[in-house]
Coordinates of C-alpha atoms and ligand atoms in Angstrom, one line a residue:
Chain Y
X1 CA 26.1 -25.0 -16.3
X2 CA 26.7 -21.2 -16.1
X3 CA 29.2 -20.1 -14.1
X4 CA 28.9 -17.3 -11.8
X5 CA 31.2 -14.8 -9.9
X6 CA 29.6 -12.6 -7.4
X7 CA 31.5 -9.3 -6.4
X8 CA 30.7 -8.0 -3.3
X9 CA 30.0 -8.2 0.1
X10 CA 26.2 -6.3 1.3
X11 CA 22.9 -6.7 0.7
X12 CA 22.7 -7.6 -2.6
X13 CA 25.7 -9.7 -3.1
X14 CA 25.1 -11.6 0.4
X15 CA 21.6 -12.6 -0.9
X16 CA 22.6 -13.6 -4.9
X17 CA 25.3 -15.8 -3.7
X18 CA 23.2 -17.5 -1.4
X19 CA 20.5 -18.3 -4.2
X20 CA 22.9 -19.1 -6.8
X21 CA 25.1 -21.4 -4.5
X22 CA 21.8 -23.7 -3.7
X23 CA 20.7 -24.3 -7.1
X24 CA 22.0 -26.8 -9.5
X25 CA 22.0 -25.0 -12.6
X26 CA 24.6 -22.7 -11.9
X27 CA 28.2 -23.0 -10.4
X28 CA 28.8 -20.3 -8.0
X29 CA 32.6 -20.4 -8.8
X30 CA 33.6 -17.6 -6.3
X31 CA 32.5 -14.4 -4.2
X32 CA 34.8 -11.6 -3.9
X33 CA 34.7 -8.8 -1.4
X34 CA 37.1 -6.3 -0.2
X35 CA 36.7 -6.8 3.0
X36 CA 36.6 -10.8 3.1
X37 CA 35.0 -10.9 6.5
X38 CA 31.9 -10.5 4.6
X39 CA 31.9 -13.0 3.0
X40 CA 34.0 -15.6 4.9
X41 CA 30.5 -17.6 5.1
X42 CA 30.6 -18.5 1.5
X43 CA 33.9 -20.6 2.3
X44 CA 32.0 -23.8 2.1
X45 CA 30.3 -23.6 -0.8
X46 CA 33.0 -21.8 -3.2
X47 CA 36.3 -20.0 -3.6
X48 CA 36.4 -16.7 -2.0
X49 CA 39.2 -14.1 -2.5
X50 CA 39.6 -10.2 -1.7
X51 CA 42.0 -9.6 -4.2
X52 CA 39.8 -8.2 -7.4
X53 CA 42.9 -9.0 -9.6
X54 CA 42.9 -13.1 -8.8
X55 CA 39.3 -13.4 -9.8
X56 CA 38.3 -16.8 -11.9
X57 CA 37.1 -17.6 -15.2
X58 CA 33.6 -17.2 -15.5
X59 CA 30.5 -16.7 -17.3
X60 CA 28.4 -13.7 -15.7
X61 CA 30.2 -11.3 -13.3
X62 CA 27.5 -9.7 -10.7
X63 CA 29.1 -6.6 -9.6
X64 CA 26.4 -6.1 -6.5
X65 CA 28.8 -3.0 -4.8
X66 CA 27.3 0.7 -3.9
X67 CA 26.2 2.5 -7.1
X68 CA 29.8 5.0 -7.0
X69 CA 32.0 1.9 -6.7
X70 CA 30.1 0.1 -10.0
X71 CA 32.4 2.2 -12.8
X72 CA 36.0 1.2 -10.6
X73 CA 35.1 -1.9 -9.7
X74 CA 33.9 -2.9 -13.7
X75 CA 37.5 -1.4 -14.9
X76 CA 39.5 -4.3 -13.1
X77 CA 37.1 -6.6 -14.7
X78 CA 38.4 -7.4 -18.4
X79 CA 37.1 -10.5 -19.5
X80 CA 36.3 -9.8 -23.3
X81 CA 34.2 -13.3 -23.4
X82 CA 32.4 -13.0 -20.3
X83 CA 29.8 -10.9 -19.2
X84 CA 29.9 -8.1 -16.5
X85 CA 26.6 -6.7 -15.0
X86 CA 25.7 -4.5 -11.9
X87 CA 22.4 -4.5 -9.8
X88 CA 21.5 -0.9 -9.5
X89 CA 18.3 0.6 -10.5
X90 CA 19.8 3.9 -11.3
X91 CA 22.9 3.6 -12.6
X92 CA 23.0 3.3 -16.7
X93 CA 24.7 0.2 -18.1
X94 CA 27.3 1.9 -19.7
X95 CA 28.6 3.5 -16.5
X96 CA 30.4 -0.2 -16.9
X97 CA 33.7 0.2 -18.4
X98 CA 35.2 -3.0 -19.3
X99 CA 36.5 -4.8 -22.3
X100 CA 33.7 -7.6 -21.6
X101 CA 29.9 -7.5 -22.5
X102 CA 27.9 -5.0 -20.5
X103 CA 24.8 -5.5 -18.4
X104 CA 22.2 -5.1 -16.0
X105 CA 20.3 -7.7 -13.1
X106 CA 18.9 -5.6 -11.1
X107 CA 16.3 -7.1 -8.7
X108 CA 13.3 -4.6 -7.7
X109 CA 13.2 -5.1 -4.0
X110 CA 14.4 -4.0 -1.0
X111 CA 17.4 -6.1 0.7
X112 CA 18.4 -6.3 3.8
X113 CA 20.9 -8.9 4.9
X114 CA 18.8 -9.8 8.2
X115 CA 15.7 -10.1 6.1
X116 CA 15.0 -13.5 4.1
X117 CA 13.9 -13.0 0.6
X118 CA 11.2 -15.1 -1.9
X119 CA 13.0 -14.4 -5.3
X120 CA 9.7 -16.0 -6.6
X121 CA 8.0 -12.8 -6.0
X122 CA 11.0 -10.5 -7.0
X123 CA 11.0 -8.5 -10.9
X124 CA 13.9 -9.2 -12.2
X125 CA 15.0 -6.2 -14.9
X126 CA 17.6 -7.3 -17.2
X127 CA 19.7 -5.6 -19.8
X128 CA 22.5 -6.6 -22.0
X129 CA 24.0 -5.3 -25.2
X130 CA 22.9 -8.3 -27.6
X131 CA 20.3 -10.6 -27.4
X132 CA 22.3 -13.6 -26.8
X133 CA 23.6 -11.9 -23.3
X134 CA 20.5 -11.0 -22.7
X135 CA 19.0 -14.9 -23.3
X136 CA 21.9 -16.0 -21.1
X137 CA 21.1 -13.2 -18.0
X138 CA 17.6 -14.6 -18.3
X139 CA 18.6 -18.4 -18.1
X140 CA 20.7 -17.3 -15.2
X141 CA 17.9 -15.1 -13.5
X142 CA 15.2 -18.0 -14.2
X143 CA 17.5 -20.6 -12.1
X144 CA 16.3 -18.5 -9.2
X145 CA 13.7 -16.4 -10.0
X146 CA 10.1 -16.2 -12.0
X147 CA 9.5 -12.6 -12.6
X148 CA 12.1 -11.6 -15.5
X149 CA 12.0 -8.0 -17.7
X150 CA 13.7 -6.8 -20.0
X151 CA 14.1 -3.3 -19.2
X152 CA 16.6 -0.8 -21.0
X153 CA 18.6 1.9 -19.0
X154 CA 16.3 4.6 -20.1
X155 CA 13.2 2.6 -18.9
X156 CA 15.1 1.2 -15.2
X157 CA 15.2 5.0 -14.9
X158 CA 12.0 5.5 -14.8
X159 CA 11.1 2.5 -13.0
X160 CA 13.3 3.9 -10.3
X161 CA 11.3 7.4 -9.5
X162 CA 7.9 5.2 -9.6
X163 CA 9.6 3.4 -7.1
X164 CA 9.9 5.8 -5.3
X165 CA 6.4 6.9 -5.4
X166 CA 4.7 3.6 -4.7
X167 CA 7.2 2.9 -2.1
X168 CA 8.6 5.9 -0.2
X169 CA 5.8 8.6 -0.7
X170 CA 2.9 5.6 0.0
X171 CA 5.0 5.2 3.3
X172 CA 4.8 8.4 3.6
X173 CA 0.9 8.5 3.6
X174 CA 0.8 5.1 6.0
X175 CA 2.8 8.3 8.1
X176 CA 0.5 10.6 7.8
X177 CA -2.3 8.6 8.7
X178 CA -0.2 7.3 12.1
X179 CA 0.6 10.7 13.2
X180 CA -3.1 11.8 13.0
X181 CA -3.7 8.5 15.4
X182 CA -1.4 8.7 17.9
X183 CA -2.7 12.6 18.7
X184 CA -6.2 11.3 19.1
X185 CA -5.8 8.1 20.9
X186 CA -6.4 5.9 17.7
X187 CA -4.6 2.7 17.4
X188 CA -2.6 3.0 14.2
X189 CA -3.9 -0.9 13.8
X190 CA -7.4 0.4 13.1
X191 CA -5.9 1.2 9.7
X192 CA -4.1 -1.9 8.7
X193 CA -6.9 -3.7 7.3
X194 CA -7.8 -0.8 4.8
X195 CA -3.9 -0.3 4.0
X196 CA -3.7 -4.0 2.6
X197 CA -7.3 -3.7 0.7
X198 CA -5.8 -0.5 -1.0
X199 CA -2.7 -2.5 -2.0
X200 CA -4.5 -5.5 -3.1
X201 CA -7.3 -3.9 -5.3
X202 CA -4.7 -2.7 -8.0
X203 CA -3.9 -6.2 -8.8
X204 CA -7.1 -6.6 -10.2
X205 CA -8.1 -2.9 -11.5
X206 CA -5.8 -0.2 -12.6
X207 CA -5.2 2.8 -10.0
X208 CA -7.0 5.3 -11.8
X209 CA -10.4 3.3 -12.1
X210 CA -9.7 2.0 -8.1
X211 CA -9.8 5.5 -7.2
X212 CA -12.6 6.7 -4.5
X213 CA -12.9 9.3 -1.8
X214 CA -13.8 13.1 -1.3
X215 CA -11.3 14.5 -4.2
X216 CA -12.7 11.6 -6.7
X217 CA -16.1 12.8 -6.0
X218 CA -15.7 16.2 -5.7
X219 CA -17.0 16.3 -2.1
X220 CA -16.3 20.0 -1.2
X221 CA -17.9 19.7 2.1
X222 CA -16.3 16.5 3.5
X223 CA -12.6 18.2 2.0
X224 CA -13.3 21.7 3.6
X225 CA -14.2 19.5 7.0
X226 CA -10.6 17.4 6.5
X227 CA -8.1 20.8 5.9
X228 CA -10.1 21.7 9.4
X229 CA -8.3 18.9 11.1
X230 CA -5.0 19.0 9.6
X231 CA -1.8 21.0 10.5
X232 CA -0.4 23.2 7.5
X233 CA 2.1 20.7 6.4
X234 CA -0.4 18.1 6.1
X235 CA -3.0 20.6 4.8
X236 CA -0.4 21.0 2.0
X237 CA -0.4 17.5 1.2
X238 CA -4.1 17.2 1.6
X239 CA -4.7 20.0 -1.2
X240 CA -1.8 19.0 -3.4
X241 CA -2.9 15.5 -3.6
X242 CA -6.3 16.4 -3.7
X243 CA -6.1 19.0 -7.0
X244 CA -3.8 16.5 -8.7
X245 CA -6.6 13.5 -8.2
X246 CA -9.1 15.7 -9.6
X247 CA -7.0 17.0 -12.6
X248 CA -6.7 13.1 -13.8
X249 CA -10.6 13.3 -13.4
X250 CA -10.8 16.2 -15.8
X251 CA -8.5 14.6 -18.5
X252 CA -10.8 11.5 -18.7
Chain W
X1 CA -30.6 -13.2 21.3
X2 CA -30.2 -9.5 20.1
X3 CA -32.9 -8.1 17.7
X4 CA -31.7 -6.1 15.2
X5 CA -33.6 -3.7 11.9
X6 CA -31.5 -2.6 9.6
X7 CA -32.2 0.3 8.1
X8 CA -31.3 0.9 4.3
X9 CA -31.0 -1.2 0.6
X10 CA -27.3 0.3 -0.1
X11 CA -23.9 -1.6 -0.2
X12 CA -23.6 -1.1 3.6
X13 CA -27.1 -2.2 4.7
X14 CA -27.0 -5.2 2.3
X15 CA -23.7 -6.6 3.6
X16 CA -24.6 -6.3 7.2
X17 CA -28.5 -7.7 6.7
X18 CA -26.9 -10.6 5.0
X19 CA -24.3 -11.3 7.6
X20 CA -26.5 -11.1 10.8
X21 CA -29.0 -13.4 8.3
X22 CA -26.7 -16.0 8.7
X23 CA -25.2 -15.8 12.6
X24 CA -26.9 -17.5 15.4
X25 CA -27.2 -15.1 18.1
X26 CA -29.0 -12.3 15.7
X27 CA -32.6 -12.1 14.9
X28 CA -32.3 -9.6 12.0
X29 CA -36.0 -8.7 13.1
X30 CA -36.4 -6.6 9.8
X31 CA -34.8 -5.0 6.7
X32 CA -36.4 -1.6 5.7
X33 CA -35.8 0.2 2.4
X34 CA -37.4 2.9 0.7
X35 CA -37.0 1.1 -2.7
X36 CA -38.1 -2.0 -1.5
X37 CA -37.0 -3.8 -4.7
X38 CA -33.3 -3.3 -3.7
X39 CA -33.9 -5.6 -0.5
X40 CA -36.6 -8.1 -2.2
X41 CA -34.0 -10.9 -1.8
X42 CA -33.9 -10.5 2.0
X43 CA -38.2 -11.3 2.2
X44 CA -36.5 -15.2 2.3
X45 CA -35.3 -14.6 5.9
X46 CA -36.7 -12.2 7.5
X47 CA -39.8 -9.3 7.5
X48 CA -39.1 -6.2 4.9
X49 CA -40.6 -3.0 4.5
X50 CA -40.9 0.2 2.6
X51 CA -43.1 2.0 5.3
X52 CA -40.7 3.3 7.9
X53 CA -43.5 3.8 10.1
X54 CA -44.2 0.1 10.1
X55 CA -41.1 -0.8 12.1
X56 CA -41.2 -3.9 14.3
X57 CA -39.7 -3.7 17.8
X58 CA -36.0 -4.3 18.3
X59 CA -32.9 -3.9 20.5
X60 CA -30.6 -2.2 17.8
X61 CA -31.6 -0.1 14.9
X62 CA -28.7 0.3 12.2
X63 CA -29.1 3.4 10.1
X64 CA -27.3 2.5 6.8
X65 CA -28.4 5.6 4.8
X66 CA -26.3 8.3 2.9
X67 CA -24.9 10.3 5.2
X68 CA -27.2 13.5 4.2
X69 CA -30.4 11.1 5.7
X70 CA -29.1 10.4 8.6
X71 CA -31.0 12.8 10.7
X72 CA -34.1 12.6 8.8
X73 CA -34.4 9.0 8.8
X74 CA -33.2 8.8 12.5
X75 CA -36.6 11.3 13.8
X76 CA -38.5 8.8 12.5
X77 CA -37.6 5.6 14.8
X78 CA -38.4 7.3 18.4
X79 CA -38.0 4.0 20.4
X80 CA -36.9 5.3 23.9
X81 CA -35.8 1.3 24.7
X82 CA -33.6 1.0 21.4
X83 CA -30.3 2.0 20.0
X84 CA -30.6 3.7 17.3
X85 CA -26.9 3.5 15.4
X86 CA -26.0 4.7 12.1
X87 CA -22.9 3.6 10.3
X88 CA -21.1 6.2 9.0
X89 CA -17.0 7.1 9.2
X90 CA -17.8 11.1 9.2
X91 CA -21.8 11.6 10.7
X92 CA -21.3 12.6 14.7
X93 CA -23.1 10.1 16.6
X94 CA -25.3 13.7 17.7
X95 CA -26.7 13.5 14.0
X96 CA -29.1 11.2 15.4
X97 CA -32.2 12.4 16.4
X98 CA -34.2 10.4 18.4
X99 CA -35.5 9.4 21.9
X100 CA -34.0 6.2 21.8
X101 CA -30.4 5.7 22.5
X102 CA -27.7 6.8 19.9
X103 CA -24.8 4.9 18.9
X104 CA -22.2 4.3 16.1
X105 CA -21.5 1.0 14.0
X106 CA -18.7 2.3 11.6
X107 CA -16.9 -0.6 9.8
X108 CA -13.5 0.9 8.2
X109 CA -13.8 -0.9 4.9
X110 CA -14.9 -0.1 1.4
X111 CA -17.8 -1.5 0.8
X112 CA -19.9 -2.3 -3.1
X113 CA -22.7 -4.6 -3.4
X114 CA -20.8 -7.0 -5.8
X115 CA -17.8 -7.5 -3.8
X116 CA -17.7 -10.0 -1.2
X117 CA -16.6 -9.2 2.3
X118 CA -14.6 -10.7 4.9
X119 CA -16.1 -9.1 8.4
X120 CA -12.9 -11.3 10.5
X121 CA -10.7 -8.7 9.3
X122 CA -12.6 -5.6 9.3
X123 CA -11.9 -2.7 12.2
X124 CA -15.5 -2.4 13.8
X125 CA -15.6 1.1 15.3
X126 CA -18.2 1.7 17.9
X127 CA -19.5 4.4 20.1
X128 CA -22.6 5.0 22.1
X129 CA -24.2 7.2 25.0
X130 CA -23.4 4.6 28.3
X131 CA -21.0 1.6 28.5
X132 CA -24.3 -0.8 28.7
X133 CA -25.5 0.0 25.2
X134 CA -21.8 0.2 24.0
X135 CA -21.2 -3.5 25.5
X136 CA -24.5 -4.1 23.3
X137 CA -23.1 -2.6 20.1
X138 CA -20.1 -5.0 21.1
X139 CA -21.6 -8.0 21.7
X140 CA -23.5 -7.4 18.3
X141 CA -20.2 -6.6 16.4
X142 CA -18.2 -9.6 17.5
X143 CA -21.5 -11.9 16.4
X144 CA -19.7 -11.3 13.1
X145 CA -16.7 -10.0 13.1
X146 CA -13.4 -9.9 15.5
X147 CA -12.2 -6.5 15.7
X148 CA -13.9 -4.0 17.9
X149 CA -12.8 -0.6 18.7
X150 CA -14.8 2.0 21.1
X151 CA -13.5 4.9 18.9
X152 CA -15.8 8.4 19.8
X153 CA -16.8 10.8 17.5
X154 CA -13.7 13.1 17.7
X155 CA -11.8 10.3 16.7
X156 CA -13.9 9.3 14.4
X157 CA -13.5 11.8 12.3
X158 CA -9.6 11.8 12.4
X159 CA -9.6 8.2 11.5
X160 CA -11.9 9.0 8.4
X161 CA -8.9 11.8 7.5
X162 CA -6.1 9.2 8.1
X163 CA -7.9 7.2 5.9
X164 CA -8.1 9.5 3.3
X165 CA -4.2 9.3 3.7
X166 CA -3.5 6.0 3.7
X167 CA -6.1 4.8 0.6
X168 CA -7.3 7.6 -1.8
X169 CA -3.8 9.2 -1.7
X170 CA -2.0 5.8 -1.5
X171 CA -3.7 5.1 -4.7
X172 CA -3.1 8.3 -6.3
X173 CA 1.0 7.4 -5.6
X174 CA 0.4 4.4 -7.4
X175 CA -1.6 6.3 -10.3
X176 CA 1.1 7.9 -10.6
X177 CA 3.5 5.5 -10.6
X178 CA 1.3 3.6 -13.5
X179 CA 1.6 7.0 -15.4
X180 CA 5.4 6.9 -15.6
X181 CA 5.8 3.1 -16.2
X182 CA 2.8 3.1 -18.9
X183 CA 5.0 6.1 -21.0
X184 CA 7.7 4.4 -20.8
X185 CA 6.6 0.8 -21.9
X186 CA 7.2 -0.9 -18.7
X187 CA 4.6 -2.8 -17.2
X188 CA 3.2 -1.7 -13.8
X189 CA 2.9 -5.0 -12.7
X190 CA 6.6 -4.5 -12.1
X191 CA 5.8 -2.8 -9.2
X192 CA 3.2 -4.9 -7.7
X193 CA 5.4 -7.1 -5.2
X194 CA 7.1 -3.8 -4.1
X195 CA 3.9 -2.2 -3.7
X196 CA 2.7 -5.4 -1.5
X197 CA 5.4 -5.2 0.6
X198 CA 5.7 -1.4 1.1
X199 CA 2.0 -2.4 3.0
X200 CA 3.3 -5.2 4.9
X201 CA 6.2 -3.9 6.0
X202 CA 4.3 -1.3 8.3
X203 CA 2.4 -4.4 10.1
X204 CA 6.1 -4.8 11.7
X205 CA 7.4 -1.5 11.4
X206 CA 6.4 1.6 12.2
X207 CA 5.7 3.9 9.2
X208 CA 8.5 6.5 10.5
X209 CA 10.9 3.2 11.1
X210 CA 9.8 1.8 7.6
X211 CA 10.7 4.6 5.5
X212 CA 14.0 4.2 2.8
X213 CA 15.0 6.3 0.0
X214 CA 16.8 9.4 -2.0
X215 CA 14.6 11.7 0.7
X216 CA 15.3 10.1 4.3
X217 CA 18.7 9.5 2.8
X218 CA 19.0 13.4 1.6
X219 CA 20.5 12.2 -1.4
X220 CA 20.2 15.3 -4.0
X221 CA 22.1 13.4 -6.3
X222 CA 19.4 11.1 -7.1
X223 CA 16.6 13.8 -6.1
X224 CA 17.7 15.8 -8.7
X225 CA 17.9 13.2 -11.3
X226 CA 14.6 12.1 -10.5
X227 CA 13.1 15.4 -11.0
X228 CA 14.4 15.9 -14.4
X229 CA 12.4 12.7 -15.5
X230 CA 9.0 14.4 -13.8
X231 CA 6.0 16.7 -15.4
X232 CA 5.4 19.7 -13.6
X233 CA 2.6 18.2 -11.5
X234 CA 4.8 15.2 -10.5
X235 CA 7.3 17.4 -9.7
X236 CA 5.6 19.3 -7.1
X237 CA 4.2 16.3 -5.5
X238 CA 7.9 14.7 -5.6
X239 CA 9.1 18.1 -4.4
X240 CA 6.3 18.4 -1.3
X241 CA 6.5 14.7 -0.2
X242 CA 10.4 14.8 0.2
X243 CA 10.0 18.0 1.9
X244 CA 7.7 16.8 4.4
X245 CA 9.8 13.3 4.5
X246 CA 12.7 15.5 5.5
X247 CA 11.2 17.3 8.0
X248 CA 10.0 14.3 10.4
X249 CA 14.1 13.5 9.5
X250 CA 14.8 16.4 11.6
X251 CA 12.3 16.1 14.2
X252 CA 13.9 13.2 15.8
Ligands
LIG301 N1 19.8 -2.9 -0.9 C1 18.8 -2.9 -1.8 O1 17.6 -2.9 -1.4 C2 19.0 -2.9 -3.2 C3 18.0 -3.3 -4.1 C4 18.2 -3.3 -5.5 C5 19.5 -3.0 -6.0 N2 20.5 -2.6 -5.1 C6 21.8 -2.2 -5.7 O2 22.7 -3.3 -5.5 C7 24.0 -2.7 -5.3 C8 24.5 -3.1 -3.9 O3 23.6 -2.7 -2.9 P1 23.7 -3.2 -1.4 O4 22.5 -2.8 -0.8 O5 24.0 -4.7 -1.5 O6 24.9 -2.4 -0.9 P2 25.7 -2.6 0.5 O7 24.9 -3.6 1.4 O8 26.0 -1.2 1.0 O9 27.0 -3.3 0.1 C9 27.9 -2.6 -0.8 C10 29.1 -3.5 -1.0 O10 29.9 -2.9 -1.9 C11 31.2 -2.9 -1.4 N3 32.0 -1.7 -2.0 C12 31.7 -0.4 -1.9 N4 32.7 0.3 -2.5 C13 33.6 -0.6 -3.0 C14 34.8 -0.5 -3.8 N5 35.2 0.7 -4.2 N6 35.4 -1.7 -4.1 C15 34.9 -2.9 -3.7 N7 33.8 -3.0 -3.0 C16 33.2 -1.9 -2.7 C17 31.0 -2.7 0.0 O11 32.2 -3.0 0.7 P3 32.5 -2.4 2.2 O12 31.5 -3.0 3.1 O13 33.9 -2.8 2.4 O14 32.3 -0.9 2.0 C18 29.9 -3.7 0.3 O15 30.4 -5.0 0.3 C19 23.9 -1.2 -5.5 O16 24.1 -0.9 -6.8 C20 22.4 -1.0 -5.2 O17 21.9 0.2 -5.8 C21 20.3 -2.6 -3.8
LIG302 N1 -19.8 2.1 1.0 C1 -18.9 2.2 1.9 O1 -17.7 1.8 1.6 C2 -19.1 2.6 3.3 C3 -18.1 2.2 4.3 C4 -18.3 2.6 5.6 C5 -19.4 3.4 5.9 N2 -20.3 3.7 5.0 C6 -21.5 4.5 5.4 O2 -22.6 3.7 5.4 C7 -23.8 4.5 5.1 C8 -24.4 3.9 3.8 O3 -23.5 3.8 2.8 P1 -23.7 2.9 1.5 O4 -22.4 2.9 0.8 O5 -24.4 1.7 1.8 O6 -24.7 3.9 0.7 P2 -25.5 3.5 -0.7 O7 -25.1 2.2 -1.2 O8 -25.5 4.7 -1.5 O9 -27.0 3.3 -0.1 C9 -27.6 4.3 0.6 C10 -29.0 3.9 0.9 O10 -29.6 4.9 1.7 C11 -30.9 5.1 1.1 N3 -31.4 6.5 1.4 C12 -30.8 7.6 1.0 N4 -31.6 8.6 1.4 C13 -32.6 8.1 2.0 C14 -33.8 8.7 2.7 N5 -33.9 10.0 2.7 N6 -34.7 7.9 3.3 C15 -34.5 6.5 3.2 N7 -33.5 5.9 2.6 C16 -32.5 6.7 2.0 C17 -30.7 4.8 -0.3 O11 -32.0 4.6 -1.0 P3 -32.1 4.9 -2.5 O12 -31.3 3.9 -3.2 O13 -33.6 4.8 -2.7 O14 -31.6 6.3 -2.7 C18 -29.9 3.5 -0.3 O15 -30.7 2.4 0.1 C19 -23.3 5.9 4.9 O16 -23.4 6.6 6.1 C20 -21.8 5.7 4.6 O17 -21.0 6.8 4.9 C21 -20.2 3.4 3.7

């Protein structure tokens, strides 16, 4: 039975707890928060305390507080047998600063305490500083999870700026594309259908070989009669995007 | 009982013959193709022909030709009683030449030969001269499919930009999410759930509402950091998308 601490009271922490405290391979022995409003829920199911210096023995600590508070939180933590992790995906694991084993269980998703989450679908990228941390993080991560990495600081890095490319810039086309709806009277629904084929058909082939369109085939005409359409700022994008398709073309 | 030709031996012409083969209130009259080996396997259910001046009598003509034919193949089927409706995203319906009546039957979807398709969920965008031979095109549509949208030529076209947006350039965000993960040894099925949900989330959410991140959080902190992991090319895409993810910020 591991034995599990969660610190913190958002998103992260709210949604951990929750998991861990309904399965029966772990013992959710407490949740701290600062605030212990937060957390007041958790009452039932375990000890909860918002004083960080009358935390209990454990096995894992899950520091799940915003990404400035990991390094001050980790110092109060001092538990040379135990191990102490954070959730972010951009913080290094060595931004910990404790006398106890470092690591990482971050979970690449979006949280929001409102929203219910499937950790069945969820990545779960680990790090630890030996393997036998990094055994037990999985154990842990498996008791609620399916999906488990291991994925070293330099790598969660990079993981994170994808992110932000398949998640915040690909918004940022679904965007786009409203915007040039709405002005012309075109329900934004018309698009759904093709936005959830585009998102299905790299699970099967990889993005570059998925790719079609005017900048795959070098369709000058149907590009010249797009920019026509657009406003500058979306003209920008258009051609940017556009070049940088066709320069992947070029390397093949 | 409508009586429809269709017009073409292509992935669009193949689809459609096939699934008005198999409704009930369709006669698919007759399946034309200049190569008539690429429409042999339609001779089972219906008439075919390589002579396009051999063309039995129908209600509804669809033109499923590369868009460069259009207007050549449509002078050919002068049938003053007859729609005459080609299928393309970016063609005007005024392409058509003909003394019939012209109409559009665009279906927003990618279509190849070998790939099976599911008409229930694909937008069916339709335009023609009078509301009579548009209710036609309508009645035809929803023979196969559910979703019907009287979308005219002007917004045709600004739909076929959007899409650009939300599936060429959406896939070059994931190629280029793929290209950082693959350097790095971390595979991109990593991203896959996020990637799934980034396109869900906008069926609930409106992209403007939907949108997270180190831009719509102006966080240069984490801008910055990401930079410094980029190539050049990246970076001006990183650079530009932020920019204009910013800018809608300040709109509001
Ligand atoms: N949300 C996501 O989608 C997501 C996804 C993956 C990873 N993460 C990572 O998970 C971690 C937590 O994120 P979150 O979304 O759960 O954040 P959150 O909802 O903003 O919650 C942050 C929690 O940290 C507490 N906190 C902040 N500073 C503190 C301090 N100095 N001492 C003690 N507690 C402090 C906050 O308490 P107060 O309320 O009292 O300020 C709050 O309980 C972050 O590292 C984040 O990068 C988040
Ligand atoms: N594929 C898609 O995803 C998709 C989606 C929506 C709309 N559309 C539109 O649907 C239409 C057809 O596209 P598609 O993908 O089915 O094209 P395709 O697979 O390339 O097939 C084009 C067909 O047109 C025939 N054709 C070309 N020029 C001709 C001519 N001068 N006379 C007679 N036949 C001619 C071709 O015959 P040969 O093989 O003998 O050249 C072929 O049978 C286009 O307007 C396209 O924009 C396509």
């Amino acid at each position: 039975m591991i034995k599990v601490v969660i610190i913190g009271g958002g998103n992260v922490a709210t949604h951990l707890a929750d998991a861990f405290s309904k399965t029966n391979n772990v013992s959710l022995t407490q949740v701290y928060a600062r605030n212990i409003e937060q957390i007041q829920h958790f009452k039932k199911f375990t000890s909860i305390t918002n004083n960080i210096e009358q935390l209990k023995k454990a096995d894992v600590y899950i520091i799940a507080v915003s990404d400035d508070a990991i390094t001050e939180v980790s110092r109060k933590i001092n538990l040379p047998d135990s191990i102490i992790a954070h959730t972010s995906g951009s913080v290094e694991m060595n931004a910990i600063k404790t006398n106890g084993s470092k690591g990482v269980f971050y979970l690449l998703q979006s949280f929001s305490k409102s929203k219910e989450v499937n950790f069945d679908t969820i990545p779960f990228c680990l790090e630890a500083e030996n393997e036998k941390d990094l055994q037990l993080l999985e154990t842990l991560a498996k008791t609620i999870g399916k999906n488990v990495y291991h994925i070293n600081s330099e790598q969660r890095k990079r993981l994170h700026v994808a992110a932000v490319f398949v998640n915040n810039f690909t918004n940022h086309m679904y965007k786009i594309g409203a915007d040039i709806c709405n002005e012309h009277q075109v329900p934004f629904e018309v698009l759904q259908p093709l936005i959830k084929e585009t998102a299905e058909k790299i699970t099967k082939l990889n993005p570059e070989d998925a790719q079609t369109g005017p900048a795959k085939r070098n369709d000058q005409k149907t590009i010249q009669n797009h920019l026509a359409l657009l406003n500058t700022e979306q003209q920008k994008i258009y051609k940017l995007i556009t070049k940088s398709i066709q320069q992947n073309g070029e390397k093949l």
